[in-house]
Coordinates of C-alpha atoms and ligand atoms in Angstrom, one line a residue:
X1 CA 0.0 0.0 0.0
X2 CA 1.2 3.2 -0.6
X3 CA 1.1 6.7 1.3
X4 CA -1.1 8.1 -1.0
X5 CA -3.5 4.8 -0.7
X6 CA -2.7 4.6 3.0
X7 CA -4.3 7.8 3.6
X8 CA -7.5 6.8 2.1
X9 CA -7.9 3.5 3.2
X10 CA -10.2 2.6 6.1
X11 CA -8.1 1.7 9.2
X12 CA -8.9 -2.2 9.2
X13 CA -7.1 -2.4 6.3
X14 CA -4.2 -0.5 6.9
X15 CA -4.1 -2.2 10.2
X16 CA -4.2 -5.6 8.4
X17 CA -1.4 -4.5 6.1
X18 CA 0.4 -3.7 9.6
X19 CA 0.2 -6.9 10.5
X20 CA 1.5 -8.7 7.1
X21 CA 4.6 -6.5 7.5
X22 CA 5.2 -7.4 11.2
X23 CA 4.6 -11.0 10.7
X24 CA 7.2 -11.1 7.9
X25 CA 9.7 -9.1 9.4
X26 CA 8.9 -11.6 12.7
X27 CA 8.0 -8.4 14.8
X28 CA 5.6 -9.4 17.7
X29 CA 2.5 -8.2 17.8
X30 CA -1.2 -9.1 20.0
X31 CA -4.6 -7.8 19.2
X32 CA -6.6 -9.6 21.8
X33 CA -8.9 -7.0 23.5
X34 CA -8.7 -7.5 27.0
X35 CA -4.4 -7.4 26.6
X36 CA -4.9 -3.7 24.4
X37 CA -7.2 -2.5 27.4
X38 CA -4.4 -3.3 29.9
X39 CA -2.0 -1.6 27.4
X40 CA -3.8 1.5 26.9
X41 CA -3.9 2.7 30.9
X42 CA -1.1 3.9 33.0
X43 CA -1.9 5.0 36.7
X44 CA -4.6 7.8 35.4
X45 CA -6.9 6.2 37.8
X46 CA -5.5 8.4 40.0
X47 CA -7.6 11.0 38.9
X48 CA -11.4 10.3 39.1
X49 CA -11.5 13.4 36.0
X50 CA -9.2 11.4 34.1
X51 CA -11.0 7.8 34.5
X52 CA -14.0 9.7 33.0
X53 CA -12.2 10.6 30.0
X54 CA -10.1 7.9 28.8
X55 CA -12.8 5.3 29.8
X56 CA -13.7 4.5 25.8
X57 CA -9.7 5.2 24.6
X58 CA -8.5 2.1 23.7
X59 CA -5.1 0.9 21.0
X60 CA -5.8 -1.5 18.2
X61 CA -2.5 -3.3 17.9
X62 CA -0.5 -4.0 20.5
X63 CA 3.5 -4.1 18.8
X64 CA 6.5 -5.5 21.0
X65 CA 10.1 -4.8 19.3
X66 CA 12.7 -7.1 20.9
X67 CA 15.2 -4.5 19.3
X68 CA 16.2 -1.6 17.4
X69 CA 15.5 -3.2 13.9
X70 CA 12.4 -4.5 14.8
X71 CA 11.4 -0.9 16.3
X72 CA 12.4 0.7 13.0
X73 CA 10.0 -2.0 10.9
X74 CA 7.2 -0.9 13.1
X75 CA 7.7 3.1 12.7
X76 CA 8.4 2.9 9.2
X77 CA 5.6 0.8 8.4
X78 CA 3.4 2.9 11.0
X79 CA 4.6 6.4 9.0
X80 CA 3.7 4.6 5.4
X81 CA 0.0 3.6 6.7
X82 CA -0.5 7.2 8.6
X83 CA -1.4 5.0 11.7
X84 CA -1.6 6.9 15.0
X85 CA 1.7 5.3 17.7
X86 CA 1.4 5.8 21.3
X87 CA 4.5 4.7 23.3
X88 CA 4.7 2.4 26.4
X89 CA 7.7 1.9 28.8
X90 CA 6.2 0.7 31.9
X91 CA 3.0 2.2 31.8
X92 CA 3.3 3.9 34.9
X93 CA 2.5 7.4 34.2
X94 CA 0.1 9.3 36.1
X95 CA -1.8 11.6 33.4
X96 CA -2.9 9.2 30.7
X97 CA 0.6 9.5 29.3
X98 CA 0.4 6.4 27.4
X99 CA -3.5 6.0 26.6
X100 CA -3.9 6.1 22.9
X101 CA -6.9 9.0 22.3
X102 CA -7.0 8.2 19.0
X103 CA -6.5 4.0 18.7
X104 CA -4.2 3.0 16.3
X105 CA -0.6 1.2 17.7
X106 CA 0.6 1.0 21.0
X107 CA 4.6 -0.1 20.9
X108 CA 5.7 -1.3 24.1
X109 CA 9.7 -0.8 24.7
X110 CA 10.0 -3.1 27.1
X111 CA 12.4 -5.3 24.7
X112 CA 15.0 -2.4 23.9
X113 CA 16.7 -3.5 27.3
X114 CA 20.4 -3.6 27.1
X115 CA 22.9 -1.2 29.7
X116 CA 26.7 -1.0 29.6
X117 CA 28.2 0.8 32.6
X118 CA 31.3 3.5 32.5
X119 CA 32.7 5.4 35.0
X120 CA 30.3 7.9 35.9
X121 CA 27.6 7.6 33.3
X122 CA 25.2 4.3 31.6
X123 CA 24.7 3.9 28.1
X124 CA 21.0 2.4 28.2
X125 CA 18.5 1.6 25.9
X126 CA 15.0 2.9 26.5
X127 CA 13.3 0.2 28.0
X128 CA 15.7 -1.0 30.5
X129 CA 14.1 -0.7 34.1
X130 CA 15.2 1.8 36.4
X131 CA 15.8 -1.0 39.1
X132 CA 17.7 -2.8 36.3
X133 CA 20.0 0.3 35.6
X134 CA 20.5 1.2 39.5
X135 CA 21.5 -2.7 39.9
X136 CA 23.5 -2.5 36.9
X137 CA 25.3 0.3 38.2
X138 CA 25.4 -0.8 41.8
X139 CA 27.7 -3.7 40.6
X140 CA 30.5 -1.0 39.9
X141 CA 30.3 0.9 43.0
X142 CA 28.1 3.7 41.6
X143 CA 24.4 4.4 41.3
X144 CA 21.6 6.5 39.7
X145 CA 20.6 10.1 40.3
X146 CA 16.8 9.6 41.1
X147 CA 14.4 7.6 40.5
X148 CA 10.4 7.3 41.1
X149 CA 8.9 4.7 43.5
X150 CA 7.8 2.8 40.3
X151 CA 11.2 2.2 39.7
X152 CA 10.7 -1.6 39.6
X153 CA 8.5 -1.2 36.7
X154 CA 9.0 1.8 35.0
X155 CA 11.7 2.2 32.1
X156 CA 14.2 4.3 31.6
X157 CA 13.2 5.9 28.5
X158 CA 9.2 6.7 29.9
X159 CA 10.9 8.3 32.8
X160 CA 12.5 11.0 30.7
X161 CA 9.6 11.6 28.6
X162 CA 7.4 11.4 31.0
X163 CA 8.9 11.7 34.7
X164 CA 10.3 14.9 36.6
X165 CA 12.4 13.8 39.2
X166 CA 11.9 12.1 42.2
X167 CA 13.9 10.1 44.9
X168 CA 17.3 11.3 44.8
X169 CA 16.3 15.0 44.0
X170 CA 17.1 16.3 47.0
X171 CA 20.6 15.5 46.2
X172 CA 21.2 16.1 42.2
X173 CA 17.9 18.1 40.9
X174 CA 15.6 17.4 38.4
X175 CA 16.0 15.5 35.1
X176 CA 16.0 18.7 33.2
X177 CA 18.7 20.2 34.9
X178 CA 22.0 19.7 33.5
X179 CA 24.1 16.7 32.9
X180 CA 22.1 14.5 34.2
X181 CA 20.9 13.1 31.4
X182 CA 23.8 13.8 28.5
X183 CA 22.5 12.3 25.8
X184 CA 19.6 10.9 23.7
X185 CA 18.9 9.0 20.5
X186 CA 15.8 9.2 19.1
X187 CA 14.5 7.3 16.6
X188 CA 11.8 9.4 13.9
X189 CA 8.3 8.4 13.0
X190 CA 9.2 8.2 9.1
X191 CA 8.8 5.9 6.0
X192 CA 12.8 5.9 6.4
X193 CA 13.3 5.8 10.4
X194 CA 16.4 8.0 11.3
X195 CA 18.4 8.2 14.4
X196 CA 18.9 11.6 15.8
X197 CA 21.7 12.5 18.7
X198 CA 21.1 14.7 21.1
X199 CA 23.2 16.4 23.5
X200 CA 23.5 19.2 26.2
X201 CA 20.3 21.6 26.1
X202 CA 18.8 20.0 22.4
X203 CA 17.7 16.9 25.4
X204 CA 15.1 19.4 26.3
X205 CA 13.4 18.8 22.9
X206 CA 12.1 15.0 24.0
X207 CA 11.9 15.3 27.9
X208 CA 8.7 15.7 29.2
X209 CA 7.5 15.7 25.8
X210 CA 4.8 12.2 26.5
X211 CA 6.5 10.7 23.0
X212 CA 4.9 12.6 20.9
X213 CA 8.3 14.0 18.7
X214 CA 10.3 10.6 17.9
X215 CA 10.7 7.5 19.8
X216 CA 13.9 7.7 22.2
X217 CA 15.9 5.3 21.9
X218 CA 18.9 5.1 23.8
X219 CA 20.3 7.2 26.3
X220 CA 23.7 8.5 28.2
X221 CA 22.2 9.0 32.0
X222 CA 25.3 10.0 34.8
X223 CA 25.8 8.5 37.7
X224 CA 27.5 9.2 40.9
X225 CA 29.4 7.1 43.4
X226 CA 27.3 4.8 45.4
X227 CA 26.3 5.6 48.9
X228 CA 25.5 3.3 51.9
X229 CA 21.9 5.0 52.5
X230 CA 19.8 4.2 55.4
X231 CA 15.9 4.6 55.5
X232 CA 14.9 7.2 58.1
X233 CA 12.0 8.1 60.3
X234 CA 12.6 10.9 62.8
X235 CA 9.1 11.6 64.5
X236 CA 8.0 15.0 65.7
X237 CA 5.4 16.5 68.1
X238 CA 3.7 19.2 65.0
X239 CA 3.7 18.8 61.8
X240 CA 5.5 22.4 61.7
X241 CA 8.5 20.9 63.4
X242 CA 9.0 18.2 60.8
X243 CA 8.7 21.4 58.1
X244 CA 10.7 23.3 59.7
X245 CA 13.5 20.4 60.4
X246 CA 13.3 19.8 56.4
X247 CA 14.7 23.4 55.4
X248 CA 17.3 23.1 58.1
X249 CA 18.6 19.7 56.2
X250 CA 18.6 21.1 52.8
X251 CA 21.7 21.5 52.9
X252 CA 24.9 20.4 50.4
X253 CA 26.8 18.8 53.1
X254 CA 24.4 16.9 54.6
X255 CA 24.0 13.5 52.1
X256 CA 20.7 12.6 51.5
X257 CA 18.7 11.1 48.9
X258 CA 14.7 11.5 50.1
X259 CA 13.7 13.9 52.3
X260 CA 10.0 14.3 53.0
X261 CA 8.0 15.4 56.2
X262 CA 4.5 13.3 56.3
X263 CA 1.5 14.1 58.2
X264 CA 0.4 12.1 60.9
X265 CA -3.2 11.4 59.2
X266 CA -1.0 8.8 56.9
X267 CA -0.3 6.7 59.4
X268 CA -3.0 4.4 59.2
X269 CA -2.2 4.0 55.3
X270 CA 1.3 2.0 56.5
X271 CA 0.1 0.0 59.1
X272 CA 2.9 -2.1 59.0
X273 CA 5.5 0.7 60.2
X274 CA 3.2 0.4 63.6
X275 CA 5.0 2.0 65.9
X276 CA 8.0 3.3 64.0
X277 CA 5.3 6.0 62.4
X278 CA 2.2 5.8 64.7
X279 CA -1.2 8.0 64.3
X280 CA 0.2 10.6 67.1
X281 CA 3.6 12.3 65.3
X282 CA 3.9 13.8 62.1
X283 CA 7.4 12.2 60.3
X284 CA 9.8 13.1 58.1
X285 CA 11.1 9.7 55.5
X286 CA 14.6 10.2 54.7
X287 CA 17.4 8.2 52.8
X288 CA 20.4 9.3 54.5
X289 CA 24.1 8.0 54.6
X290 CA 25.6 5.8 57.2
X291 CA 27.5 8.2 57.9
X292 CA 26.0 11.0 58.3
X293 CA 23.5 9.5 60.2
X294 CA 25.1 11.5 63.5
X295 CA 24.2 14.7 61.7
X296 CA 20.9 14.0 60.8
X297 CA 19.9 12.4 64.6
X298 CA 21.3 15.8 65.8
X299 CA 19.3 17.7 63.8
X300 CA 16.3 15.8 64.2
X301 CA 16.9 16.5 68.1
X302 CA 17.3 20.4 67.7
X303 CA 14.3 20.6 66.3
X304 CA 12.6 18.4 68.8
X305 CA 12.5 15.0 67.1
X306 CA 13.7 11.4 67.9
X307 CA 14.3 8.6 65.3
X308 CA 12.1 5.4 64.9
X309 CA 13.9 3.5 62.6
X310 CA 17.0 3.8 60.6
X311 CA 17.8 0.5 58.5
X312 CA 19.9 -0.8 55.8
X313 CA 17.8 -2.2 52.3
X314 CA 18.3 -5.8 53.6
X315 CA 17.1 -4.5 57.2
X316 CA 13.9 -3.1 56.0
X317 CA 13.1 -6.1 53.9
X318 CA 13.6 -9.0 56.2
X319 CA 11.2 -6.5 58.7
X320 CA 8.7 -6.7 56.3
X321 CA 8.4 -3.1 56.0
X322 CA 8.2 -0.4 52.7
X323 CA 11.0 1.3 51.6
X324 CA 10.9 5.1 52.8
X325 CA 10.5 6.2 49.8
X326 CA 7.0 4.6 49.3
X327 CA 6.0 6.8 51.8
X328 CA 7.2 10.1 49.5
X329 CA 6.1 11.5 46.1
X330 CA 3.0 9.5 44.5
X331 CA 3.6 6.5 46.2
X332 CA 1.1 8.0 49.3
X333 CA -2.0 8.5 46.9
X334 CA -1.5 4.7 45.7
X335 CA -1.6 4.3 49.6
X336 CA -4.6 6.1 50.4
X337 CA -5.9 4.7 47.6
X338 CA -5.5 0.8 48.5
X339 CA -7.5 1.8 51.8
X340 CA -10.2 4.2 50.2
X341 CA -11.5 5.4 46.9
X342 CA -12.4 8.7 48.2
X343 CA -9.1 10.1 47.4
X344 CA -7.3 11.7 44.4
X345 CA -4.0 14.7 44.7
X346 CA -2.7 17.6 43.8
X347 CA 0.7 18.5 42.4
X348 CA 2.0 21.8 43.8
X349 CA 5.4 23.6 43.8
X350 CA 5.9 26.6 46.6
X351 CA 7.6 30.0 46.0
X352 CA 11.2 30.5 47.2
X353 CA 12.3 30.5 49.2
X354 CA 9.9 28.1 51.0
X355 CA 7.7 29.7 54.0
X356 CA 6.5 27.3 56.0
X357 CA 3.8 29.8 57.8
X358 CA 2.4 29.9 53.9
X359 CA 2.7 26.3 54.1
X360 CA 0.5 26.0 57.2
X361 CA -1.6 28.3 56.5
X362 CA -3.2 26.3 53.0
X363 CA -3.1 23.3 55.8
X364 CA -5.0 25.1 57.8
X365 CA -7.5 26.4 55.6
X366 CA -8.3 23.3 53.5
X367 CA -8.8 21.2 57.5
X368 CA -9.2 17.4 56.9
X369 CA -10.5 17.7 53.1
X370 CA -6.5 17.9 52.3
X371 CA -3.8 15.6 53.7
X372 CA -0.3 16.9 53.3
X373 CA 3.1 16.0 52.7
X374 CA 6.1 18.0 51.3
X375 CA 9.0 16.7 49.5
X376 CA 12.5 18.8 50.0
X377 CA 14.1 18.8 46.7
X378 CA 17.1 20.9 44.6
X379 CA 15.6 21.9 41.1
X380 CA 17.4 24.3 38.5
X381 CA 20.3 24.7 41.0
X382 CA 17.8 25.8 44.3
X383 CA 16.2 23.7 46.8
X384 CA 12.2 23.8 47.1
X385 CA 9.8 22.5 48.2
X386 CA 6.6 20.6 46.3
X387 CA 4.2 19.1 47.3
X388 CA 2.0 16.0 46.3
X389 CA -1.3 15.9 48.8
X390 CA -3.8 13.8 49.0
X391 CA -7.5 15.1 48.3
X392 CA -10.6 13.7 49.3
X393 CA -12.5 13.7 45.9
X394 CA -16.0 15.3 45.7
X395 CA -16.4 16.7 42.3
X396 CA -14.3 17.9 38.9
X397 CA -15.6 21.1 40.0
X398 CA -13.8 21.4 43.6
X399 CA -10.8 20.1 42.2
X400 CA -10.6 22.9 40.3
X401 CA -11.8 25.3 42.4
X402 CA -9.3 24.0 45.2
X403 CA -6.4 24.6 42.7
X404 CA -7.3 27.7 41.3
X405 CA -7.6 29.1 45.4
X406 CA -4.0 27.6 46.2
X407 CA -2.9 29.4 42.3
X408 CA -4.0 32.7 43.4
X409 CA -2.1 31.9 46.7
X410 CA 1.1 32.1 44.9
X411 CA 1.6 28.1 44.6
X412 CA 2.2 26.4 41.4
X413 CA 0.1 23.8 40.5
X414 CA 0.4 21.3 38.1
X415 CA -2.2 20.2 37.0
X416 CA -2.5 15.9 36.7
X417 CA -6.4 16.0 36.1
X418 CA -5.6 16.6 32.4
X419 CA -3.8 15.3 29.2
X420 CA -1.8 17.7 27.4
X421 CA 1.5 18.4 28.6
X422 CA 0.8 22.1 28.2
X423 CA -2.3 21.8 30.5
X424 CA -0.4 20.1 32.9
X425 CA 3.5 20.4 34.0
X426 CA 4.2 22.6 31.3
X427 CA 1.8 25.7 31.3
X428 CA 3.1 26.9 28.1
X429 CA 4.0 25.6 24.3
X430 CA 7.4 24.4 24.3
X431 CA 7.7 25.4 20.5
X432 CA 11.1 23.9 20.7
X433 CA 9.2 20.4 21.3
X434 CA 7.2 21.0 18.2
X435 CA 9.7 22.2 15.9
X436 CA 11.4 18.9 16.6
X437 CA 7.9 16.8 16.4
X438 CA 7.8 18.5 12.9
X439 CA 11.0 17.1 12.1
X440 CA 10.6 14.0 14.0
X441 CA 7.2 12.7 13.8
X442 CA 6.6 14.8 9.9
X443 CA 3.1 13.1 9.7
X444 CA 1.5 14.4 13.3
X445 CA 1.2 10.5 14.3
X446 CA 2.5 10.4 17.8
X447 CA 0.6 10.4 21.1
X448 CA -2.0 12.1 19.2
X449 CA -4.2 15.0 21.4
X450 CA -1.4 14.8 24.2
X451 CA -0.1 18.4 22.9
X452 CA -1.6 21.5 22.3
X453 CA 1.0 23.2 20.3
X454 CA 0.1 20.5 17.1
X455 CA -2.3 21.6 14.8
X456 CA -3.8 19.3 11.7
X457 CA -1.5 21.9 8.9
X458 CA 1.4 20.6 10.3
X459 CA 1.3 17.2 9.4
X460 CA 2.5 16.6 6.3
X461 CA 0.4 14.9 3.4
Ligands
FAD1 C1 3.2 5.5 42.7 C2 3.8 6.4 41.6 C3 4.9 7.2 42.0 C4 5.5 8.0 41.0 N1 6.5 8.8 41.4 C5 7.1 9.6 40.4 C6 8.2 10.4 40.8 O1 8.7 10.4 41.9 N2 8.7 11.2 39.8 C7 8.3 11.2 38.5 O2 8.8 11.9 37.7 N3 7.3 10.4 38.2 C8 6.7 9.6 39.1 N4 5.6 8.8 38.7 C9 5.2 8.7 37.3 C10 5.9 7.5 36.6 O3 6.0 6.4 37.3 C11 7.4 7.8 36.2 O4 7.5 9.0 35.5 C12 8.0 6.7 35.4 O5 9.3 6.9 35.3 C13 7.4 6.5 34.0 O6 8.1 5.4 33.4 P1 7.3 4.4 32.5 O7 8.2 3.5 31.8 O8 6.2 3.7 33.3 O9 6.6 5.3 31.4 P2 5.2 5.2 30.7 O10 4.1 5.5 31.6 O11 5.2 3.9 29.9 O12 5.4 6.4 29.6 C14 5.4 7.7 30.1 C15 5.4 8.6 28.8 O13 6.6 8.5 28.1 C16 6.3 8.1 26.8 N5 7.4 7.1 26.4 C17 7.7 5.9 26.9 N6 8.8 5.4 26.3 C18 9.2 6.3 25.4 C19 10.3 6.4 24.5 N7 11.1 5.4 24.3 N8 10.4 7.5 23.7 C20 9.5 8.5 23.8 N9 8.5 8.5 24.7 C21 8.3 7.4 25.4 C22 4.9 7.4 26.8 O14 4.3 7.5 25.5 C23 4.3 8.3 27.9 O15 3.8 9.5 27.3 C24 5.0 8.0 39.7 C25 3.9 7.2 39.4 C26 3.3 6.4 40.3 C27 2.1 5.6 39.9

């Protein structure tokens, strides 16, 4: 079939043309329904708004490359037919990231797996794991800059075009900021596949970007020396102590890789910390080093503290007890959500420098409707504070009214009830994102109706 036939003809057929080329290039692909529904959802059940939505979006083809030339098959052939591709790493997204709103092909990179290690950086293909890459790089003494709690299931490659940081921030920033991730390959959307590098600030161009300019391939991702990190509770009598006691340890000399204060009300969601985080002390969940373990415990004191727990990896799992960073970030909501449906969250970033009376006072106002935690983090060369609370659902409507009140309060929010990057993290039209989907996905067919900034005269016939 060609291009100019491919754009007239009904999407069965093109679709069974898909599958002729797959099967005789021995590409792996699975149509049965109930496997595409499981493959077209990421964790946007987070959002009651966004369950609504996507409820009817479903892929037609499900396509699993076991490598780079079977990846290029699919995307060639994909580009030829004008069939809508919506990329999968783990699936873990929070915003609908990977639902396909317009059917068509979901390729999953799960088989583009391979790492090499250097000294201080990984060359790894997209799909690798995160826990894969951090064991990969544990085995020479070093270890990754940050990773999210999904890190056992999410890849590499949807991290950076769909993450923002995570655990590990507090130490090295965000993804964007620089040389942490130092290179990229992308692979374009075209009857002729190419590989594009790219390096220092050009990175920009595909992170965050929900794959919808060119599917990434490959990547150069630094890494530092590893650390012996211990998981931390230090417990404290208000809430405000275990704020305040989080801007005292941002601080370069003190090594840490989570730092995040916790409000009492979560307790009951970790039952299995029992006493170590009980229903009548507001926490703060650290990763700290062995060694500055001292430090921290003094710090925790000044401030009116005491530790619960500090214990090695192997300590907390032969307890039986979560990792301290499952208590952090996004990991809560899945939490809450385990024990109640009632719940969805919020994404907010304070003003800096951080004041934690402003802090207390949204705390204040919103009373039970809005549980809080705060995550202590360095982004863009600053440290800051965000924050990732728990709501008790009611309506679309409150949502948004909630987040417009706490916007004209002077806190960001980013918005994770919606499905365009511009509506959510982004705020704006990275036109640097679309110049490069113009040159990288030509034909508009990527992760079609995640971005704003494409319109239909773009696409080229
Ligand atoms: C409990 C929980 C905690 C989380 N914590 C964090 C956190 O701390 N920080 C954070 O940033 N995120 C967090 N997330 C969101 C998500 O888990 C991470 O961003 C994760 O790294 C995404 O990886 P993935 O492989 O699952 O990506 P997917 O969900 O599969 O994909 C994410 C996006 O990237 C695109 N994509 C995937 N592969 C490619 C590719 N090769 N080329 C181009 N585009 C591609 C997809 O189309 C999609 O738009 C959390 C989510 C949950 C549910």
């Amino acid at each position: 079939m060609t291009p100019a036939a491919a754009r007239e003809a009904p999407r069965a057929e093109r679709l069974q043309v898909l599958r002729q080329l797959l099967d005789a290039a021995h590409v792996s692909w699975r149509d049965d329904p109930a496997l595409l529904r499981a493959k077209s959802v990421d964790y946007h059940w987070y959002s009651p708004i966004l369950t609504e939505l996507l409820a009817d979006k479903c892929a037609e083809l499900l396509v699993t490359p076991a490598n780079v030339d079977e990846l290029r098959t699919v995307a060639a052939a994909c580009a030829r037919l004008r069939l809508p591709v919506t990329l999968r790493g783990g699936g873990t997204g929070n915003y609908g990231q990977c639902t396909p709103m317009e059917g068509g092909v979901v390729i999953e990179l799960l088989g583009l797996r391979s790492v090499q290690v250097h000294q201080g950086y990984a060359t790894v293909q997209t799909g690798c794991l995160i826990e894969a890459l951090e064991t990969a790089a544990r085995a020479t003494g070093q270890e990754i800059l940050m990773f999210p709690s999904t890190f056992s299931e999410a890849s590499i490659g949807g991290f950076i075009a769909g993450g923002f940081g995570g655990i590990g921030s507090i130490r090295h920033g965000v993804l964007k900021d620089p040389g942490n991730v130092r290179r990229v390959q992308v692979m374009t959307l075209e009857e002729e596949p190419r590989l594009i590098e790219l390096h220092g600030a050009d990175i920009q161009k595909v992170h965050h970007a929900y794959g919808t300019n060119g599917v990434i391939t490959e990547l150069d991702v630094a890494l530092a020396p590893a650390e012996d990190w211990r998981h931390v509770i230090a417990l404290f009598p208000s809430y405000e102590a275990a704020l305040r006691f989080g801007v005292a340890a941002m601080r370069p000399d003190l090594p840490l890789r989570l730092l995040t204060s916790v409000e009492r009300h979560f307790a009951p969601y970790y039952p299995s910390y029992g006493a170590l985080f009980p229903d009548t002390a507001d926490a703060i969940f650290a990763l700290c080093a062995a060694q500055a373990l001292p430090a921290f415990e003094g710090l925790v004191a000044q401030h009116g503290g005491r530790i619960s727990m500090a214990m090695t990896d192997a300590q907390v799992a032969s307890a039986g007890l979560l990792p301290a960073y499952e208590c952090a970030y996004n990991h809560t909501t899945l939490m809450a959500l385990k024990r109640s449906k009632a719940h969805t969250y919020l994404q907010l970033a304070y003003p800096q420098p951080f004041d934690v009376d402003q802090a207390l006072s949204l705390m204040a106002h919103y009373g039970p409707e809005i549980l809080w935690h705060h995550e202590f983090s360095l982004a863009y060369g600053q440290y800051g504070v965000f924050a990732i609370p728990l709501l008790t659902y009611f309506d679309a409507d409150r949502v948004r009214e909630i987040q417009a009140e706490i916007e004209a309060a002077g806190v960001t929010v980013f918005d994770g009830h919606v499905v365009t990057i511009e509506d959510g993290g982004m705020k704006t039209i990275d036109t640097a994102q679309i110049d490069f989907k113009r040159e990288a996905d030509p034909h508009g067919l990527m992760n079609p109706g995640k971005t704003r900034g494409w319109r239909p005269e773009y696409a080229k016939l």
